[in-house]
Each structure stands twice: as C-alpha cells, then as structure tokens.
mmCIF file with all atom_site columns, C-alpha atoms and ligand atoms in Angstrom:
data_model
loop_
_atom_site.group_PDB
_atom_site.id
_atom_site.type_symbol
_atom_site.label_atom_id
_atom_site.label_alt_id
_atom_site.label_comp_id
_atom_site.label_asym_id
_atom_site.label_entity_id
_atom_site.label_seq_id
_atom_site.pdbx_PDB_ins_code
_atom_site.Cartn_x
_atom_site.Cartn_y
_atom_site.Cartn_z
_atom_site.occupancy
_atom_site.B_iso_or_equiv
_atom_site.pdbx_formal_charge
_atom_site.auth_seq_id
_atom_site.auth_comp_id
_atom_site.auth_asym_id
_atom_site.auth_atom_id
_atom_site.pdbx_PDB_model_num
ATOM   1   C  CA  . MET Q 1 1   ? 89.108  100.803 112.807 1.00 48.00 ? 404  MET Q CA  1
ATOM   2   C  CA  . GLN Q 1 2   ? 88.926  102.030 116.351 1.00 46.00 ? 405  GLN Q CA  1
ATOM   3   C  CA  . ARG Q 1 3   ? 91.077  104.970 115.400 1.00 51.00 ? 406  ARG Q CA  1
ATOM   4   C  CA  . SER Q 1 4   ? 89.107  105.604 112.220 1.00 60.00 ? 407  SER Q CA  1
ATOM   5   C  CA  . THR Q 1 5   ? 85.762  105.317 113.980 1.00 65.00 ? 408  THR Q CA  1
ATOM   6   C  CA  . GLY Q 1 6   ? 86.716  108.147 116.308 1.00 70.00 ? 409  GLY Q CA  1
ATOM   7   C  CA  . GLU Q 1 7   ? 88.365  110.227 113.641 1.00 71.00 ? 410  GLU Q CA  1
ATOM   8   C  CA  . TYR Q 1 8   ? 85.976  109.825 110.721 1.00 76.00 ? 411  TYR Q CA  1
ATOM   9   C  CA  . LYS Q 1 9   ? 82.633  109.174 112.373 1.00 80.00 ? 412  LYS Q CA  1
ATOM   10  C  CA  . ILE Q 1 10  ? 82.290  110.102 116.014 1.00 86.00 ? 413  ILE Q CA  1
ATOM   11  C  CA  . LYS Q 1 11  ? 84.145  113.405 115.804 1.00 90.00 ? 414  LYS Q CA  1
ATOM   12  C  CA  . PRO Q 1 12  ? 82.086  114.795 112.898 1.00 92.00 ? 415  PRO Q CA  1
ATOM   13  C  CA  . ILE Q 1 13  ? 78.865  113.735 114.644 1.00 93.00 ? 416  ILE Q CA  1
ATOM   14  C  CA  . LYS Q 1 14  ? 79.883  115.493 117.851 1.00 95.00 ? 417  LYS Q CA  1
ATOM   15  C  CA  . ARG Q 1 15  ? 80.946  118.576 115.909 1.00 96.00 ? 418  ARG Q CA  1
ATOM   16  C  CA  . GLN Q 1 16  ? 77.562  118.715 114.184 1.00 96.00 ? 419  GLN Q CA  1
ATOM   17  C  CA  . VAL Q 1 17  ? 75.655  118.121 117.417 1.00 97.00 ? 420  VAL Q CA  1
ATOM   18  C  CA  . ARG Q 1 18  ? 77.507  120.979 119.104 1.00 98.00 ? 421  ARG Q CA  1
ATOM   19  C  CA  . GLU Q 1 19  ? 76.650  123.235 116.185 1.00 97.00 ? 422  GLU Q CA  1
ATOM   20  C  CA  . LEU Q 1 20  ? 72.994  122.238 116.273 1.00 96.00 ? 423  LEU Q CA  1
ATOM   21  C  CA  . LEU Q 1 21  ? 72.922  122.975 119.989 1.00 97.00 ? 424  LEU Q CA  1
ATOM   22  C  CA  . GLY Q 1 22  ? 74.486  126.380 119.368 1.00 97.00 ? 425  GLY Q CA  1
ATOM   23  C  CA  . TYR Q 1 23  ? 77.706  125.606 121.262 1.00 97.00 ? 426  TYR Q CA  1
ATOM   24  C  CA  . PRO Q 1 24  ? 80.420  124.903 118.705 1.00 97.00 ? 427  PRO Q CA  1
ATOM   25  C  CA  . TYR Q 1 25  ? 83.759  123.784 120.117 1.00 95.00 ? 428  TYR Q CA  1
ATOM   26  C  CA  . PRO Q 1 26  ? 85.313  125.102 122.351 1.00 95.00 ? 429  PRO Q CA  1
ATOM   27  C  CA  . ARG Q 1 27  ? 82.244  126.763 123.918 1.00 97.00 ? 430  ARG Q CA  1
ATOM   28  C  CA  . ARG Q 1 28  ? 81.131  125.165 127.152 1.00 97.00 ? 431  ARG Q CA  1
ATOM   29  C  CA  . ILE Q 1 29  ? 77.741  123.442 126.925 1.00 97.00 ? 432  ILE Q CA  1
ATOM   30  C  CA  . PRO Q 1 30  ? 75.445  124.054 129.935 1.00 97.00 ? 433  PRO Q CA  1
ATOM   31  C  CA  . LYS Q 1 31  ? 74.594  120.971 131.987 1.00 94.00 ? 434  LYS Q CA  1
ATOM   32  C  CA  . ASP Q 1 32  ? 70.924  120.865 131.007 1.00 96.00 ? 435  ASP Q CA  1
ATOM   33  C  CA  . VAL Q 1 33  ? 71.500  121.221 127.255 1.00 98.00 ? 436  VAL Q CA  1
ATOM   34  C  CA  . PHE Q 1 34  ? 71.728  117.919 125.379 1.00 98.00 ? 437  PHE Q CA  1
ATOM   35  C  CA  . VAL Q 1 35  ? 70.452  116.009 122.373 1.00 97.00 ? 438  VAL Q CA  1
ATOM   36  C  CA  . GLU Q 1 36  ? 68.716  112.678 122.513 1.00 97.00 ? 439  GLU Q CA  1
ATOM   37  C  CA  . GLN Q 1 37  ? 70.217  110.382 119.933 1.00 95.00 ? 440  GLN Q CA  1
ATOM   38  C  CA  . TRP Q 1 38  ? 68.347  107.301 118.736 1.00 94.00 ? 441  TRP Q CA  1
ATOM   39  C  CA  . VAL Q 1 39  ? 70.596  104.401 117.823 1.00 92.00 ? 442  VAL Q CA  1
ATOM   40  C  CA  . GLY Q 1 40  ? 69.036  101.459 115.957 1.00 91.00 ? 443  GLY Q CA  1
ATOM   41  C  CA  . ILE Q 1 41  ? 70.595  98.465  117.654 1.00 91.00 ? 444  ILE Q CA  1
ATOM   42  C  CA  . SER Q 1 42  ? 68.279  95.441  117.738 1.00 92.00 ? 445  SER Q CA  1
ATOM   43  C  CA  . THR Q 1 43  ? 67.959  92.912  120.529 1.00 94.00 ? 446  THR Q CA  1
ATOM   44  C  CA  . ASP Q 1 44  ? 70.282  90.446  118.741 1.00 90.00 ? 447  ASP Q CA  1
ATOM   45  C  CA  . GLU Q 1 45  ? 73.108  92.832  119.448 1.00 88.00 ? 448  GLU Q CA  1
ATOM   46  C  CA  . PHE Q 1 46  ? 72.033  94.470  122.688 1.00 88.00 ? 449  PHE Q CA  1
ATOM   47  C  CA  . HIS Q 1 47  ? 75.575  94.089  124.043 1.00 88.00 ? 450  HIS Q CA  1
ATOM   48  C  CA  . ARG Q 1 48  ? 76.704  96.737  121.558 1.00 87.00 ? 451  ARG Q CA  1
ATOM   49  C  CA  . ALA Q 1 49  ? 74.381  99.401  122.976 1.00 90.00 ? 452  ALA Q CA  1
ATOM   50  C  CA  . LYS Q 1 50  ? 76.381  101.996 124.852 1.00 89.00 ? 453  LYS Q CA  1
ATOM   51  C  CA  . ASP Q 1 51  ? 75.891  105.283 126.613 1.00 91.00 ? 454  ASP Q CA  1
ATOM   52  C  CA  . ALA Q 1 52  ? 77.357  108.334 124.926 1.00 91.00 ? 455  ALA Q CA  1
ATOM   53  C  CA  . ASP Q 1 53  ? 80.652  109.464 126.380 1.00 91.00 ? 456  ASP Q CA  1
ATOM   54  C  CA  . VAL Q 1 54  ? 79.745  113.150 126.576 1.00 95.00 ? 457  VAL Q CA  1
ATOM   55  C  CA  . ARG Q 1 55  ? 77.109  114.850 128.713 1.00 96.00 ? 458  ARG Q CA  1
ATOM   56  C  CA  . TYR Q 1 56  ? 75.532  116.745 125.814 1.00 97.00 ? 459  TYR Q CA  1
ATOM   57  C  CA  . MET Q 1 57  ? 74.428  113.528 124.081 1.00 96.00 ? 460  MET Q CA  1
ATOM   58  C  CA  . ARG Q 1 58  ? 72.091  110.903 125.510 1.00 96.00 ? 461  ARG Q CA  1
ATOM   59  C  CA  . ASN Q 1 59  ? 71.668  107.648 123.655 1.00 95.00 ? 462  ASN Q CA  1
ATOM   60  C  CA  . ARG Q 1 60  ? 68.323  105.921 123.318 1.00 96.00 ? 463  ARG Q CA  1
ATOM   61  C  CA  . HIS Q 1 61  ? 67.886  102.466 121.779 1.00 96.00 ? 464  HIS Q CA  1
ATOM   62  C  CA  . PRO Q 1 62  ? 64.264  102.323 120.567 1.00 97.00 ? 465  PRO Q CA  1
ATOM   63  C  CA  . LEU Q 1 63  ? 64.513  98.856  118.996 1.00 96.00 ? 466  LEU Q CA  1
ATOM   64  C  CA  . ILE Q 1 64  ? 65.727  97.392  122.264 1.00 96.00 ? 467  ILE Q CA  1
ATOM   65  C  CA  . ASP Q 1 65  ? 62.958  99.288  124.111 1.00 97.00 ? 468  ASP Q CA  1
ATOM   66  C  CA  . LEU Q 1 66  ? 60.463  97.666  121.710 1.00 97.00 ? 469  LEU Q CA  1
ATOM   67  C  CA  . GLY Q 1 67  ? 62.108  94.261  122.101 1.00 98.00 ? 470  GLY Q CA  1
ATOM   68  C  CA  . TRP Q 1 68  ? 62.656  94.006  118.333 1.00 97.00 ? 471  TRP Q CA  1
ATOM   69  C  CA  . SER Q 1 69  ? 65.171  91.651  116.779 1.00 94.00 ? 472  SER Q CA  1
ATOM   70  C  CA  . ARG Q 1 70  ? 66.674  92.035  113.326 1.00 90.00 ? 473  ARG Q CA  1
ATOM   71  C  CA  . SER Q 1 71  ? 64.015  89.740  111.843 1.00 92.00 ? 474  SER Q CA  1
ATOM   72  C  CA  . ASP Q 1 72  ? 61.245  91.775  113.533 1.00 95.00 ? 475  ASP Q CA  1
ATOM   73  C  CA  . CYS Q 1 73  ? 62.651  94.853  111.758 1.00 94.00 ? 476  CYS Q CA  1
ATOM   74  C  CA  . VAL Q 1 74  ? 62.805  93.066  108.389 1.00 92.00 ? 477  VAL Q CA  1
ATOM   75  C  CA  . ARG Q 1 75  ? 59.233  91.795  108.859 1.00 94.00 ? 478  ARG Q CA  1
ATOM   76  C  CA  . TYR Q 1 76  ? 58.008  95.299  109.685 1.00 95.00 ? 479  TYR Q CA  1
ATOM   77  C  CA  . LEU Q 1 77  ? 59.777  96.880  106.710 1.00 95.00 ? 480  LEU Q CA  1
ATOM   78  C  CA  . THR Q 1 78  ? 58.449  94.165  104.395 1.00 94.00 ? 481  THR Q CA  1
ATOM   79  C  CA  . SER Q 1 79  ? 54.897  94.821  105.664 1.00 95.00 ? 482  SER Q CA  1
ATOM   80  C  CA  . LEU Q 1 80  ? 55.344  98.439  104.554 1.00 95.00 ? 483  LEU Q CA  1
ATOM   81  C  CA  . GLY Q 1 81  ? 56.534  97.391  101.107 1.00 95.00 ? 484  GLY Q CA  1
ATOM   82  C  CA  . PHE Q 1 82  ? 60.246  97.849  101.776 1.00 91.00 ? 485  PHE Q CA  1
ATOM   83  C  CA  . ALA Q 1 83  ? 61.359  94.327  101.017 1.00 84.00 ? 486  ALA Q CA  1
ATOM   84  C  CA  . ASN Q 1 84  ? 65.084  93.678  100.619 1.00 81.00 ? 487  ASN Q CA  1
ATOM   85  C  CA  . THR Q 1 85  ? 66.072  96.629  102.780 1.00 82.00 ? 488  THR Q CA  1
ATOM   86  C  CA  . PRO Q 1 86  ? 69.850  96.430  102.909 1.00 77.00 ? 489  PRO Q CA  1
ATOM   87  C  CA  . LYS Q 1 87  ? 71.669  96.526  106.205 1.00 77.00 ? 490  LYS Q CA  1
ATOM   88  C  CA  . SER Q 1 88  ? 73.099  99.879  107.131 1.00 78.00 ? 491  SER Q CA  1
ATOM   89  C  CA  . SER Q 1 89  ? 76.819  100.425 106.882 1.00 83.00 ? 492  SER Q CA  1
ATOM   90  C  CA  . CYS Q 1 90  ? 79.444  103.063 106.283 1.00 86.00 ? 493  CYS Q CA  1
ATOM   91  C  CA  . LEU Q 1 91  ? 80.539  103.538 102.690 1.00 90.00 ? 494  LEU Q CA  1
ATOM   92  C  CA  . GLY Q 1 92  ? 84.155  102.629 103.386 1.00 90.00 ? 495  GLY Q CA  1
ATOM   93  C  CA  . CYS Q 1 93  ? 83.573  99.723  105.736 1.00 90.00 ? 496  CYS Q CA  1
ATOM   94  C  CA  . PRO Q 1 94  ? 86.334  97.088  105.616 1.00 90.00 ? 497  PRO Q CA  1
ATOM   95  C  CA  . PHE Q 1 95  ? 83.741  94.461  106.544 1.00 89.00 ? 498  PHE Q CA  1
ATOM   96  C  CA  . HIS Q 1 96  ? 81.981  94.779  103.164 1.00 90.00 ? 499  HIS Q CA  1
ATOM   97  C  CA  . GLY Q 1 97  ? 81.808  91.657  101.070 1.00 89.00 ? 500  GLY Q CA  1
ATOM   98  C  CA  . ASN Q 1 98  ? 82.502  91.698  97.349  1.00 91.00 ? 501  ASN Q CA  1
ATOM   99  C  CA  . ALA Q 1 99  ? 78.805  92.093  96.522  1.00 88.00 ? 502  ALA Q CA  1
ATOM   100 C  CA  . GLN Q 1 100 ? 78.683  95.352  98.468  1.00 90.00 ? 503  GLN Q CA  1
ATOM   101 C  CA  . TRP Q 1 101 ? 81.827  96.692  96.807  1.00 95.00 ? 504  TRP Q CA  1
ATOM   102 C  CA  . ARG Q 1 102 ? 80.412  95.818  93.369  1.00 94.00 ? 505  ARG Q CA  1
ATOM   103 C  CA  . HIS Q 1 103 ? 77.131  97.484  94.227  1.00 92.00 ? 506  HIS Q CA  1
ATOM   104 C  CA  . ILE Q 1 104 ? 78.928  100.746 95.051  1.00 95.00 ? 507  ILE Q CA  1
ATOM   105 C  CA  . ARG Q 1 105 ? 81.146  100.519 91.953  1.00 97.00 ? 508  ARG Q CA  1
ATOM   106 C  CA  . ASP Q 1 106 ? 78.285  99.679  89.586  1.00 95.00 ? 509  ASP Q CA  1
ATOM   107 C  CA  . THR Q 1 107 ? 75.569  101.989 90.896  1.00 95.00 ? 510  THR Q CA  1
ATOM   108 C  CA  . SER Q 1 108 ? 77.343  105.003 92.311  1.00 96.00 ? 511  SER Q CA  1
ATOM   109 C  CA  . PRO Q 1 109 ? 80.481  106.122 90.474  1.00 97.00 ? 512  PRO Q CA  1
ATOM   110 C  CA  . ASP Q 1 110 ? 80.998  109.179 92.692  1.00 97.00 ? 513  ASP Q CA  1
ATOM   111 C  CA  . GLU Q 1 111 ? 80.857  107.120 95.860  1.00 97.00 ? 514  GLU Q CA  1
ATOM   112 C  CA  . TRP Q 1 112 ? 83.150  104.542 94.288  1.00 98.00 ? 515  TRP Q CA  1
ATOM   113 C  CA  . ARG Q 1 113 ? 85.689  107.267 93.505  1.00 98.00 ? 516  ARG Q CA  1
ATOM   114 C  CA  . ASP Q 1 114 ? 85.426  108.530 97.084  1.00 97.00 ? 517  ASP Q CA  1
ATOM   115 C  CA  . VAL Q 1 115 ? 85.953  105.131 98.578  1.00 97.00 ? 518  VAL Q CA  1
ATOM   116 C  CA  . VAL Q 1 116 ? 88.875  104.295 96.254  1.00 97.00 ? 519  VAL Q CA  1
ATOM   117 C  CA  . ASP Q 1 117 ? 90.497  107.606 97.254  1.00 96.00 ? 520  ASP Q CA  1
ATOM   118 C  CA  . PHE Q 1 118 ? 89.816  106.862 100.914 1.00 94.00 ? 521  PHE Q CA  1
ATOM   119 C  CA  . ASP Q 1 119 ? 91.398  103.433 100.572 1.00 95.00 ? 522  ASP Q CA  1
ATOM   120 C  CA  . ALA Q 1 120 ? 94.535  105.006 99.097  1.00 95.00 ? 523  ALA Q CA  1
ATOM   121 C  CA  . ALA Q 1 121 ? 94.603  107.669 101.807 1.00 92.00 ? 524  ALA Q CA  1
ATOM   122 C  CA  . ILE Q 1 122 ? 94.604  105.183 104.707 1.00 90.00 ? 525  ILE Q CA  1
ATOM   123 C  CA  . ARG Q 1 123 ? 97.530  103.133 103.396 1.00 92.00 ? 526  ARG Q CA  1
ATOM   124 C  CA  . GLN Q 1 124 ? 99.966  104.559 105.923 1.00 87.00 ? 527  GLN Q CA  1
ATOM   125 C  CA  . GLY Q 1 125 ? 97.375  105.056 108.669 1.00 82.00 ? 528  GLY Q CA  1
ATOM   126 C  CA  . ASN Q 1 126 ? 96.080  108.217 110.212 1.00 74.00 ? 529  ASN Q CA  1
ATOM   127 C  CA  . ALA Q 1 127 ? 98.342  111.259 109.699 1.00 73.00 ? 530  ALA Q CA  1
ATOM   128 C  CA  . ARG Q 1 128 ? 97.649  112.702 113.134 1.00 73.00 ? 531  ARG Q CA  1
ATOM   129 C  CA  . ALA Q 1 129 ? 98.279  109.393 114.905 1.00 74.00 ? 532  ALA Q CA  1
ATOM   130 C  CA  . ASN Q 1 130 ? 101.505 108.921 112.956 1.00 74.00 ? 533  ASN Q CA  1
ATOM   131 C  CA  . ALA Q 1 131 ? 102.617 112.429 113.895 1.00 78.00 ? 534  ALA Q CA  1
ATOM   132 C  CA  . SER Q 1 132 ? 101.832 111.809 117.559 1.00 80.00 ? 535  SER Q CA  1
ATOM   133 C  CA  . GLY Q 1 133 ? 104.076 108.762 117.740 1.00 81.00 ? 536  GLY Q CA  1
ATOM   134 C  CA  . ASN Q 1 134 ? 101.459 106.037 117.205 1.00 79.00 ? 537  ASN Q CA  1
ATOM   135 C  CA  . PRO Q 1 135 ? 102.311 104.970 113.683 1.00 80.00 ? 538  PRO Q CA  1
ATOM   136 C  CA  . LEU Q 1 136 ? 100.446 102.227 111.905 1.00 81.00 ? 539  LEU Q CA  1
ATOM   137 C  CA  . LEU Q 1 137 ? 102.555 99.093  111.804 1.00 81.00 ? 540  LEU Q CA  1
ATOM   138 C  CA  . GLY Q 1 138 ? 102.207 97.859  108.259 1.00 86.00 ? 541  GLY Q CA  1
ATOM   139 C  CA  . GLN Q 1 139 ? 99.682  99.087  105.731 1.00 91.00 ? 542  GLN Q CA  1
ATOM   140 C  CA  . ALA Q 1 140 ? 95.903  99.405  105.789 1.00 92.00 ? 543  ALA Q CA  1
ATOM   141 C  CA  . PHE Q 1 141 ? 93.582  98.287  102.996 1.00 94.00 ? 544  PHE Q CA  1
ATOM   142 C  CA  . LEU Q 1 142 ? 89.809  98.252  102.818 1.00 94.00 ? 545  LEU Q CA  1
ATOM   143 C  CA  . HIS Q 1 143 ? 89.608  94.997  100.865 1.00 93.00 ? 546  HIS Q CA  1
ATOM   144 C  CA  . ARG Q 1 144 ? 90.486  91.692  102.495 1.00 87.00 ? 547  ARG Q CA  1
ATOM   145 C  CA  . SER Q 1 145 ? 92.838  90.772  99.660  1.00 87.00 ? 548  SER Q CA  1
ATOM   146 C  CA  . ARG Q 1 146 ? 95.148  93.591  100.787 1.00 91.00 ? 549  ARG Q CA  1
ATOM   147 C  CA  . VAL Q 1 147 ? 95.115  95.005  97.278  1.00 93.00 ? 550  VAL Q CA  1
ATOM   148 C  CA  . PRO Q 1 148 ? 94.120  98.612  96.457  1.00 96.00 ? 551  PRO Q CA  1
ATOM   149 C  CA  . LEU Q 1 149 ? 90.351  98.664  96.162  1.00 97.00 ? 552  LEU Q CA  1
ATOM   150 C  CA  . ASP Q 1 150 ? 90.211  99.574  92.466  1.00 96.00 ? 553  ASP Q CA  1
ATOM   151 C  CA  . GLN Q 1 151 ? 92.386  96.553  91.669  1.00 95.00 ? 554  GLN Q CA  1
ATOM   152 C  CA  . ALA Q 1 152 ? 90.946  94.141  94.236  1.00 93.00 ? 555  ALA Q CA  1
ATOM   153 C  CA  . PRO Q 1 153 ? 89.217  90.944  93.000  1.00 90.00 ? 556  PRO Q CA  1
ATOM   154 C  CA  . ILE Q 1 154 ? 85.687  92.054  93.810  1.00 93.00 ? 557  ILE Q CA  1
ATOM   155 C  CA  . ASP Q 1 155 ? 84.003  90.393  90.854  1.00 90.00 ? 558  ASP Q CA  1
ATOM   156 C  CA  . HIS Q 1 156 ? 84.365  86.948  92.279  1.00 74.00 ? 559  HIS Q CA  1
ATOM   157 C  CA  . VAL Q 1 157 ? 86.110  84.948  94.958  1.00 66.00 ? 560  VAL Q CA  1
ATOM   158 C  CA  . THR Q 1 158 ? 87.997  82.133  93.349  1.00 60.00 ? 561  THR Q CA  1
ATOM   159 C  CA  . THR Q 1 159 ? 88.091  78.727  94.978  1.00 67.00 ? 562  THR Q CA  1
ATOM   160 C  CA  . ALA Q 1 160 ? 91.884  78.999  95.136  1.00 58.00 ? 563  ALA Q CA  1
ATOM   161 C  CA  . GLU Q 1 161 ? 91.631  82.362  96.894  1.00 60.00 ? 564  GLU Q CA  1
ATOM   162 C  CA  . TRP Q 1 162 ? 89.190  80.982  99.409  1.00 67.00 ? 565  TRP Q CA  1
ATOM   163 C  CA  . ALA Q 1 163 ? 91.328  77.904  100.044 1.00 69.00 ? 566  ALA Q CA  1
ATOM   164 C  CA  . ALA Q 1 164 ? 94.376  80.119  100.565 1.00 60.00 ? 567  ALA Q CA  1
ATOM   165 C  CA  . ARG Q 1 165 ? 92.431  82.127  103.115 1.00 63.00 ? 568  ARG Q CA  1
ATOM   166 C  CA  . GLN Q 1 166 ? 91.531  78.994  105.014 1.00 66.00 ? 569  GLN Q CA  1
ATOM   167 C  CA  . ASP Q 1 167 ? 95.194  77.998  105.175 1.00 61.00 ? 570  ASP Q CA  1
ATOM   168 C  CA  . GLU Q 1 168 ? 96.089  81.417  106.531 1.00 58.00 ? 571  GLU Q CA  1
ATOM   169 C  CA  . LEU Q 1 169 ? 93.299  81.646  109.026 1.00 59.00 ? 572  LEU Q CA  1
ATOM   170 C  CA  . SER Q 1 170 ? 91.861  78.593  110.625 1.00 56.00 ? 573  SER Q CA  1
ATOM   171 C  CA  . ASP Q 1 171 ? 88.768  80.575  111.691 1.00 56.00 ? 574  ASP Q CA  1
ATOM   172 C  CA  . GLY Q 1 172 ? 88.713  82.772  108.568 1.00 56.00 ? 575  GLY Q CA  1
ATOM   173 C  CA  . PRO Q 1 173 ? 85.571  83.953  106.807 1.00 60.00 ? 576  PRO Q CA  1
ATOM   174 C  CA  . GLY Q 1 174 ? 83.616  81.543  104.650 1.00 67.00 ? 577  GLY Q CA  1
ATOM   175 C  CA  . MET Q 1 175 ? 82.503  82.108  101.056 1.00 66.00 ? 578  MET Q CA  1
ATOM   176 C  CA  . GLU Q 1 176 ? 79.240  83.683  102.175 1.00 71.00 ? 579  GLU Q CA  1
ATOM   177 C  CA  . GLU Q 1 177 ? 81.034  86.320  104.242 1.00 73.00 ? 580  GLU Q CA  1
ATOM   178 C  CA  . LEU Q 1 178 ? 83.608  87.019  101.525 1.00 76.00 ? 581  LEU Q CA  1
ATOM   179 C  CA  . GLU Q 1 179 ? 80.769  87.695  99.110  1.00 78.00 ? 582  GLU Q CA  1
ATOM   180 C  CA  . HIS Q 1 180 ? 78.202  89.437  101.287 1.00 75.00 ? 583  HIS Q CA  1
ATOM   181 C  CA  . GLY Q 1 181 ? 80.181  90.752  104.240 1.00 78.00 ? 584  GLY Q CA  1
ATOM   182 C  CA  . VAL Q 1 182 ? 79.277  90.264  107.864 1.00 72.00 ? 585  VAL Q CA  1
ATOM   183 C  CA  . THR Q 1 183 ? 75.611  89.602  108.579 1.00 66.00 ? 586  THR Q CA  1
ATOM   184 C  CA  . ASP Q 1 184 ? 74.846  92.315  111.079 1.00 65.00 ? 587  ASP Q CA  1
ATOM   185 C  CA  . GLY Q 1 185 ? 74.415  95.995  110.414 1.00 60.00 ? 588  GLY Q CA  1
ATOM   186 C  CA  . CYS Q 1 186 ? 75.922  98.561  112.742 1.00 66.00 ? 589  CYS Q CA  1
ATOM   187 C  CA  . SER Q 1 187 ? 76.504  102.222 113.345 1.00 69.00 ? 590  SER Q CA  1
ATOM   188 C  CA  . PRO Q 1 188 ? 79.354  104.498 114.341 1.00 72.00 ? 591  PRO Q CA  1
ATOM   189 C  CA  . TRP Q 1 189 ? 78.197  103.994 117.932 1.00 71.00 ? 592  TRP Q CA  1
ATOM   190 C  CA  . ALA Q 1 190 ? 78.670  100.271 117.707 1.00 70.00 ? 593  ALA Q CA  1
ATOM   191 C  CA  . CYS Q 1 191 ? 81.452  99.891  115.154 1.00 77.00 ? 594  CYS Q CA  1
ATOM   192 C  CA  . ARG Q 1 192 ? 82.405  96.223  115.100 1.00 71.00 ? 595  ARG Q CA  1
ATOM   193 C  CA  . GLY Q 1 193 ? 85.937  97.305  114.272 1.00 68.00 ? 596  GLY Q CA  1
ATOM   194 C  CA  . GLU Q 1 194 ? 86.483  98.197  117.915 1.00 58.00 ? 597  GLU Q CA  1
ATOM   195 C  CA  . ALA Q 1 195 ? 85.860  94.650  119.022 1.00 51.00 ? 598  ALA Q CA  1
ATOM   196 C  CA  . ASP Q 1 196 ? 86.962  92.670  116.035 1.00 49.00 ? 599  ASP Q CA  1
ATOM   197 C  CA  . THR Q 1 197 ? 90.022  94.395  114.708 1.00 44.00 ? 600  THR Q CA  1
ATOM   198 C  CA  . ALA Q 1 198 ? 92.337  93.380  117.500 1.00 37.00 ? 601  ALA Q CA  1
ATOM   199 C  CA  . LEU Q 1 199 ? 91.291  89.781  117.023 1.00 38.00 ? 602  LEU Q CA  1
ATOM   200 C  CA  . ARG Q 1 200 ? 91.232  89.736  113.266 1.00 40.00 ? 603  ARG Q CA  1
ATOM   201 C  CA  . ARG Q 1 201 ? 93.700  92.431  112.355 1.00 42.00 ? 604  ARG Q CA  1
ATOM   202 C  CA  . ASP Q 1 202 ? 95.135  90.523  109.471 1.00 41.00 ? 605  ASP Q CA  1
ATOM   203 C  CA  . ASP Q 1 203 ? 91.764  89.433  108.211 1.00 42.00 ? 606  ASP Q CA  1
ATOM   204 C  CA  . PHE Q 1 204 ? 90.633  92.957  107.470 1.00 42.00 ? 607  PHE Q CA  1
ATOM   205 C  CA  . GLY Q 1 205 ? 93.539  94.137  105.443 1.00 42.00 ? 608  GLY Q CA  1
ATOM   206 C  CA  . LEU Q 1 206 ? 96.171  95.348  107.887 1.00 45.00 ? 609  LEU Q CA  1
ATOM   207 C  CA  . ALA Q 1 207 ? 99.240  93.842  106.361 1.00 45.00 ? 610  ALA Q CA  1
ATOM   208 C  CA  . SER Q 1 208 ? 102.576 94.055  108.132 1.00 39.00 ? 611  SER Q CA  1
HETATM 209 S  S1  . SF4 U 2 .   ? 81.839  98.162  111.189 1.00 93.48 ? 1719 SF4 U S1  1
HETATM 210 FE FE1 . SF4 U 2 .   ? 80.003  99.411  111.045 1.00 93.48 ? 1719 SF4 U FE1 1
HETATM 211 S  S2  . SF4 U 2 .   ? 80.488  101.390 111.947 1.00 93.48 ? 1719 SF4 U S2  1
HETATM 212 FE FE2 . SF4 U 2 .   ? 82.416  100.292 111.558 1.00 93.48 ? 1719 SF4 U FE2 1
HETATM 213 S  S3  . SF4 U 2 .   ? 83.019  100.990 109.500 1.00 93.48 ? 1719 SF4 U S3  1
HETATM 214 FE FE3 . SF4 U 2 .   ? 81.828  99.139  109.211 1.00 93.48 ? 1719 SF4 U FE3 1
HETATM 215 S  S4  . SF4 U 2 .   ? 79.728  99.836  108.876 1.00 93.48 ? 1719 SF4 U S4  1
HETATM 216 FE FE4 . SF4 U 2 .   ? 80.868  101.523 109.779 1.00 93.48 ? 1719 SF4 U FE4 1
#
C-alpha cells in the first residue's frame, strides 16, 4: 500500500498540481509559487494530518481547524439533507468490506471492471519496483480472501470463513469489518496502508 499510495495517488496529484501551476516536471518551481491543499481529516484522526513533502504544496486541515469530529461532520451533512453520506475512499482500496465491493459491482459496472483489472495487475506487485530490485514477496490481492476480486466471496461472509480468520489471526477483523470495511475514511495524504500494512500484511491480501 505504501508503494501504491505513492505510485497511484500521490504522484498523479503532484503531476496535476505542477501542471495547474504552470511548471510541469522537470521545470523548477519558484519558491513563492505553491498551492494550498485542503485535506479533510477530522479531529478523531488528527495524528494522520501531515505536512506536504514538497515546497509547492501546503496542506491545510480545515476540519481540525474547526475542531470537528467525524460525528460533527455527519451531523452537519444530515442537517443539509445529505443523510447516509458514505465515507470517502479510493475505488481500489484493500480495506473495503464486502458491502463496498458489492456496491461497486452492482451500481457501477465500469468501475467494477476497472477495479477487477487493477486487482489482476497488482498480483506480482509494482513493475517499476520489481525492475529496481525490490520485488514483491508473494502475491497481492485486493480482497482479504486472497482470491481474485471477480471470484472473491463478496456476497456474504460465511461463519466458517470468519472462524477460519480468527484462527489465523488472533486480532483479526470481526464480522462488522469484513462486511463494511474499516470505520474511518481517509485520503491519499493519510493512507492507512502506510501504517497498517506492515502490521497486518497478511490480513490485507499479501499472500506469500
Ligand atoms: S486506505 Fe485510504 S488512501 Fe489508502 S487505498 Fe484505502 S481509501 Fe485509499
């Protein structure tokens, strides 16, 4: 995930920002030229707020400035008539629960095709990293079952499957997380993969 966050999310954002500023790579960006980027991290997760790592981007965290928690945000959105606003996430996030995968499959066939193709493409890791001598050890899958996404058991989690997971992982995810994914939302600037993958490598589909 750390590798993919840089490769698939941060790099395209930086490329676009440079273009918007009028200094596409490799042009040098003057010191006083920068964008201000607003990142929606709430107070529950303030520890994930970070400065940008390049001078031409400055991160602001308006929800933290306002002192808003996740439930403050939900309350505000509900007051505007946006009840049931889903948490934000990347399309191909390996932290999705089965409900999120089904939602993509059943409501957005094009996105489902994209994400199934992406899942197949990451099986051997990142081509550039492999070429540079940092090969992926094992195989990568988006779904926790370590089965290609279009064959993964996303329609339900069987009791046997859940019990098997508990045997494998004493602190493994519960039914709720298998179905609905992790509770918090996130962004490319606070990808939980950076923190969690090392700890839970096996849990998120990296099979050796
Ligand atoms: S953890 Fe967050 S940033 Fe990382 S892939 Fe999932 S949704 Fe995207």
